[in-house]
Amino acid sequence: MGPDPSYNAGVTVSIVGLTKRKGAARRIFSIEDDGTTTVREADNINAYLVAASDVFVSPRSKVPDDRTAMQFGNHPYYANDLMLRPDEARQLVAVEPQAAHFIRPLYGSKEFISGSARACLWIKRDTLEEASTIPAIQRRIEGVRAARLEKSSDAQAQKLVNTPYRFRDQYEAVSDLLVVPIVSSENRPYLPVGLVEPKAVVHNKAFALYDAPLWNMALIASRLHLVWIATVCVRLRTDYSYSNTLGWNTFPVPKLTDKNRDDLTRCAEDILLAREAHFPATIADLYDPEKMPADLREAHERNDEVLERIYIGRRFRNDTERLEKLFDLYTKMTASAGTAKKRKAGATA
């Protein structure tokens, strides 16, 4: 007889009190950052269980300010033969040393969090002739061609048959490359985000910010951003499922001064330096809530301190207060965007 399946169940419970009585008291229960519980009355509780107006967060196609655009990584589109395990990459280089010129680290969400990049062949039109002289690479290119030809009912695959040496996308960084996993554990105190080598390739199983200033990382690595994502984005079971259009593009950020950006840049650098001090520990290791190194936690606390003072001049008392401020800013942001849109429509009428 196998193990009792009831022990494998994952259960999430939300307790919501509803009433038809007009004027009935609405109460919000909050857990303070110090662990204590408070209760207070609210005029309105919206669908996100926040003491704020009835507003629904909608996806936005672009960032509303000078943040760097966040986009999906490169989709292989049946180019499995261009992706290699680390041991396959090493073996290829051992047999064909010149193949090293065409191999790059490959990161999806899992690879970034676990610190174990795969590899991929990264060939461009102007390097195709040289790459094709390597028999092992040419065989892989032909493998991609065959895989795409097989998908005869897929119009996109058929268009890509003539470029079997590459992924469907070829986005790459020049100097800095930030990676944001799409799915990550709710148990971590902060969302995983970080720098990888500029020549790395980001798989479509993660988001990328190409050549983004480091203050962008400070925003994503904050407690403020985590509670926003936890509230407005969907979940995969109970894990966070990040969305660029619903989470990043809608995240309300006050207008930043040059000093604000400089301060946040230093905070992001401090987080990266604290991580580096514990090399070769991975994101999974470092952000285990029971084992998070003190210096890394302190770097995040400083980041939260700097960012939250930009919002309200002090630290927020709890996540409830954080969300109330974010929803207030979001309501104002969408209202001003709607007003601007109406003005533009009137000017072109």
XYZ file of C-alpha atoms in Angstrom:
349
model
C 0.000 0.000 0.000
C 1.438 3.377 -1.046
C 1.674 6.567 1.018
C -1.517 8.346 2.007
C -2.136 10.834 -0.867
C -3.691 13.302 1.571
C -0.203 14.183 2.769
C 0.672 15.447 -0.738
C -2.251 17.853 -1.024
C -1.622 21.578 -1.331
C -4.395 23.673 0.194
C -4.782 27.455 0.031
C -7.432 29.097 2.200
C -8.821 32.639 2.004
C -11.272 33.784 4.667
C -13.581 36.566 3.519
C -16.562 37.922 5.448
C -19.523 39.099 3.330
C -22.777 40.794 4.301
C -25.723 42.464 2.572
C -26.212 44.921 5.418
C -25.582 48.511 4.434
C -23.295 50.387 6.741
C -21.833 47.196 8.185
C -18.296 47.611 9.463
C -15.518 46.593 7.078
C -12.386 45.440 8.823
C -8.893 44.740 7.529
C -6.638 42.435 9.538
C -2.924 42.996 8.963
C 0.291 41.368 10.075
C 2.858 44.028 10.887
C 6.480 43.647 9.785
C 7.328 42.886 13.424
C 4.858 39.960 13.456
C 2.055 41.546 15.453
C -1.532 41.572 14.162
C -3.657 44.696 13.884
C -7.244 45.350 12.833
C -8.806 48.548 11.545
C -11.993 49.635 9.837
C -12.043 50.594 6.155
C -14.543 52.515 4.016
C -14.130 50.036 1.152
C -12.357 46.739 0.533
C -11.722 45.970 -3.120
C -11.447 42.656 -4.983
C -7.754 42.394 -4.048
C -8.713 42.550 -0.346
C -7.104 45.973 -0.054
C -8.631 49.006 1.645
C -8.859 50.975 -1.586
C -11.316 51.929 -4.304
C -12.796 49.293 -6.610
C -10.132 49.230 -9.274
C -9.021 46.339 -11.460
C -5.434 46.154 -12.665
C -5.290 45.636 -16.423
C -2.265 44.582 -18.508
C -0.277 47.384 -20.126
C 1.767 46.837 -23.270
C 4.463 49.372 -22.328
C 6.144 50.719 -19.228
C 4.663 54.082 -18.190
C 7.999 55.780 -17.522
C 11.732 55.446 -18.194
C 12.038 51.919 -16.818
C 13.553 49.429 -19.256
C 11.079 47.267 -21.148
C 10.810 43.710 -19.854
C 10.282 41.047 -22.489
C 10.193 37.303 -22.876
C 13.518 35.682 -23.662
C 14.300 34.093 -27.006
C 11.863 31.442 -28.229
C 13.688 28.496 -29.891
C 10.644 27.443 -31.920
C 11.595 23.805 -32.503
C 15.304 24.611 -32.377
C 15.971 21.980 -29.720
C 19.106 20.879 -31.563
C 20.624 24.303 -30.911
C 20.340 23.777 -27.134
C 22.936 21.694 -25.306
C 23.490 20.314 -21.848
C 26.749 21.530 -20.271
C 28.398 18.143 -20.860
C 27.334 18.189 -24.524
C 28.838 21.661 -24.942
C 32.118 20.537 -23.378
C 32.250 17.455 -25.573
C 31.559 19.522 -28.699
C 34.402 21.916 -27.879
C 36.736 19.016 -27.063
C 36.169 17.568 -30.539
C 35.812 20.870 -32.411
C 37.634 23.654 -30.459
C 36.473 26.342 -32.908
C 32.871 25.590 -31.906
C 33.505 27.550 -28.686
C 32.998 30.773 -30.687
C 29.351 29.851 -31.224
C 28.416 28.570 -27.742
C 26.745 30.788 -25.174
C 25.219 30.222 -21.717
C 21.437 29.724 -21.831
C 19.161 30.764 -18.957
C 15.510 30.052 -18.291
C 13.837 30.466 -14.893
C 15.091 27.142 -13.559
C 18.658 27.655 -14.777
C 18.877 31.132 -13.247
C 17.515 30.104 -9.844
C 19.634 26.960 -9.649
C 22.760 28.641 -11.026
C 23.203 25.921 -13.649
C 23.076 27.441 -17.113
C 22.579 25.229 -20.129
C 24.297 26.120 -23.392
C 23.152 27.001 -26.880
C 24.543 27.612 -30.319
C 24.216 31.300 -31.178
C 24.791 31.805 -34.874
C 24.035 34.916 -36.895
C 23.753 35.409 -40.621
C 27.272 36.840 -40.833
C 28.778 33.898 -38.893
C 26.729 31.139 -40.540
C 29.303 30.305 -43.190
C 32.033 29.787 -40.584
C 29.761 27.806 -38.257
C 28.631 25.546 -41.081
C 32.190 24.346 -41.664
C 32.005 22.529 -38.314
C 30.322 19.163 -39.047
C 28.787 18.718 -35.593
C 27.189 22.170 -35.778
C 25.961 21.640 -39.331
C 24.249 18.417 -38.239
C 22.429 20.308 -35.518
C 21.371 23.017 -37.972
C 19.928 20.378 -40.287
C 18.159 18.832 -37.297
C 16.367 22.141 -36.683
C 15.415 22.400 -40.356
C 13.882 18.919 -40.254
C 12.009 19.615 -37.002
C 10.436 22.761 -38.422
C 9.581 21.110 -41.732
C 7.739 18.423 -39.770
C 5.359 21.044 -38.398
C 3.656 21.477 -41.763
C 0.491 22.979 -40.274
C 2.429 25.625 -38.319
C 2.831 28.690 -40.535
C 5.405 30.244 -38.219
C 7.538 27.094 -38.263
C 7.440 27.033 -42.054
C 8.646 30.638 -42.228
C 11.572 29.677 -40.006
C 12.636 26.681 -42.092
C 15.022 28.930 -44.028
C 16.795 30.088 -40.853
C 17.473 26.788 -39.047
C 20.730 28.101 -37.593
C 18.945 30.365 -35.103
C 16.161 30.643 -32.556
C 13.037 32.414 -33.725
C 14.227 35.465 -31.713
C 17.729 36.825 -31.401
C 17.606 39.373 -28.616
C 20.894 40.009 -26.861
C 22.512 42.535 -24.555
C 25.481 44.781 -25.193
C 26.623 45.473 -21.633
C 24.119 44.360 -18.960
C 21.498 41.630 -18.864
C 18.909 41.247 -16.105
C 16.937 38.004 -15.766
C 13.569 37.659 -14.018
C 12.177 34.122 -13.612
C 8.561 33.661 -14.647
C 7.664 31.179 -11.898
C 9.281 31.282 -8.469
C 8.545 30.041 -4.969
C 6.288 32.071 -2.692
C 8.537 31.080 0.225
C 11.341 33.437 -0.751
C 11.321 36.829 0.985
C 12.130 38.582 -2.302
C 11.563 37.920 -5.992
C 14.581 36.439 -7.785
C 16.248 38.840 -10.200
C 19.869 39.349 -11.127
C 22.632 39.983 -13.604
C 24.051 37.346 -15.902
C 26.947 37.656 -18.316
C 26.078 40.021 -21.219
C 26.729 37.387 -23.883
C 24.248 34.991 -22.256
C 21.026 34.030 -24.015
C 17.742 34.196 -22.126
C 15.247 31.437 -22.989
C 11.569 32.306 -23.365
C 10.949 30.581 -20.017
C 12.200 33.757 -18.313
C 11.949 37.521 -18.754
C 14.869 39.712 -19.745
C 15.758 43.388 -19.441
C 18.430 44.178 -22.022
C 21.026 46.808 -21.061
C 18.863 48.011 -18.180
C 20.288 50.434 -15.593
C 20.786 48.645 -12.269
C 18.163 50.747 -10.489
C 15.598 48.637 -12.384
C 16.864 45.632 -10.428
C 16.425 47.536 -7.156
C 12.723 47.961 -7.946
C 12.184 44.288 -8.795
C 14.170 43.085 -5.763
C 12.090 45.138 -3.320
C 9.426 44.051 -0.863
C 7.102 46.580 -2.508
C 7.360 44.831 -5.855
C 6.907 41.385 -4.342
C 3.615 42.320 -2.676
C 2.393 43.919 -5.920
C 3.177 40.783 -7.939
C 1.669 38.541 -5.245
C -1.538 40.572 -5.390
C -2.160 41.374 -9.066
C -0.541 38.474 -10.933
C -1.879 34.931 -11.184
C -0.429 32.020 -9.235
C 0.843 28.624 -10.339
C -0.457 26.626 -7.394
C 0.769 29.020 -4.693
C 3.990 30.054 -6.467
C 4.325 33.483 -8.054
C 3.751 33.586 -11.802
C 5.350 36.813 -12.972
C 3.847 38.855 -15.789
C 5.630 41.702 -17.551
C 2.424 43.336 -18.813
C 0.420 42.831 -15.612
C 3.188 43.101 -13.025
C 6.092 45.210 -14.298
C 4.319 47.623 -16.648
C 1.612 48.397 -14.058
C 3.882 48.710 -11.024
C 3.395 52.271 -9.750
C 6.667 54.136 -9.232
C 6.917 57.801 -8.201
C 8.880 60.082 -10.477
C 12.542 59.367 -9.712
C 15.229 62.004 -9.474
C 18.809 61.415 -10.584
C 19.739 61.022 -6.917
C 16.984 58.447 -6.420
C 18.349 56.417 -9.327
C 21.917 56.700 -8.043
C 20.848 55.579 -4.560
C 18.876 52.621 -5.941
C 21.794 51.676 -8.200
C 24.052 51.448 -5.147
C 21.442 49.325 -3.380
C 21.340 46.885 -6.311
C 25.155 46.782 -6.365
C 25.201 45.996 -2.636
C 22.764 43.108 -3.169
C 24.931 41.710 -5.959
C 28.108 42.084 -3.880
C 26.482 40.323 -0.924
C 25.516 37.438 -3.206
C 29.002 37.303 -4.677
C 30.492 37.030 -1.175
C 28.739 33.662 -0.843
C 29.780 32.212 -4.208
C 29.035 29.509 -5.356
C 25.716 29.650 -3.476
C 22.788 29.900 -5.870
C 19.644 32.038 -5.755
C 17.867 28.951 -4.404
C 20.465 28.664 -1.638
C 20.720 32.338 -0.766
C 16.993 33.044 -0.581
C 16.000 30.060 1.513
C 14.115 31.969 4.239
C 15.707 29.821 6.951
C 19.259 30.232 5.639
C 19.414 33.681 4.046
C 22.828 35.224 4.897
C 22.671 38.196 7.252
C 24.652 40.510 4.957
C 22.332 39.765 2.020
C 19.244 40.357 4.152
C 20.752 43.649 5.334
C 21.418 44.693 1.718
C 17.765 44.057 0.891
C 16.655 45.951 3.994
C 18.712 48.954 2.860
C 17.165 48.688 -0.591
C 13.674 48.642 0.933
C 14.550 51.576 3.187
C 15.764 53.703 0.269
C 12.869 52.825 -2.017
C 10.102 53.174 0.547
C 11.376 56.585 1.626
C 10.965 57.651 -2.004
C 7.303 56.638 -1.760
C 6.283 58.027 1.658
C 9.379 59.398 3.412
C 9.674 56.415 5.786
C 9.397 52.627 5.899
C 5.942 51.137 5.489
C 4.593 49.459 8.614
C 3.316 46.356 6.809
C 2.300 44.883 3.448
C -1.244 46.205 3.851
C 0.066 49.756 3.956
C 2.334 49.025 1.023
C -0.581 47.802 -1.084
C -2.827 50.708 -0.131
C -0.178 53.164 -1.334
C 0.451 51.202 -4.523
C -3.255 51.051 -5.363
C -3.616 54.753 -4.667
C -0.749 55.495 -7.067
C -2.094 53.025 -9.628
C -5.515 54.714 -9.573
C -3.890 58.108 -10.154
C -1.616 56.698 -12.861
C -4.477 55.185 -14.841
C -6.630 58.284 -14.375
C -3.892 60.557 -15.750
C -3.268 58.156 -18.626
C -6.984 58.221 -19.470
C -7.053 62.015 -19.371
C -4.001 62.215 -21.659
C -5.623 59.776 -24.079
C -8.809 61.869 -24.240
C -6.789 65.049 -24.877
C -4.912 63.368 -27.690
C -8.155 62.097 -29.227
C -9.639 65.590 -29.012
C -6.592 67.160 -30.630
C -6.793 64.788 -33.620
C -10.567 65.032 -34.036
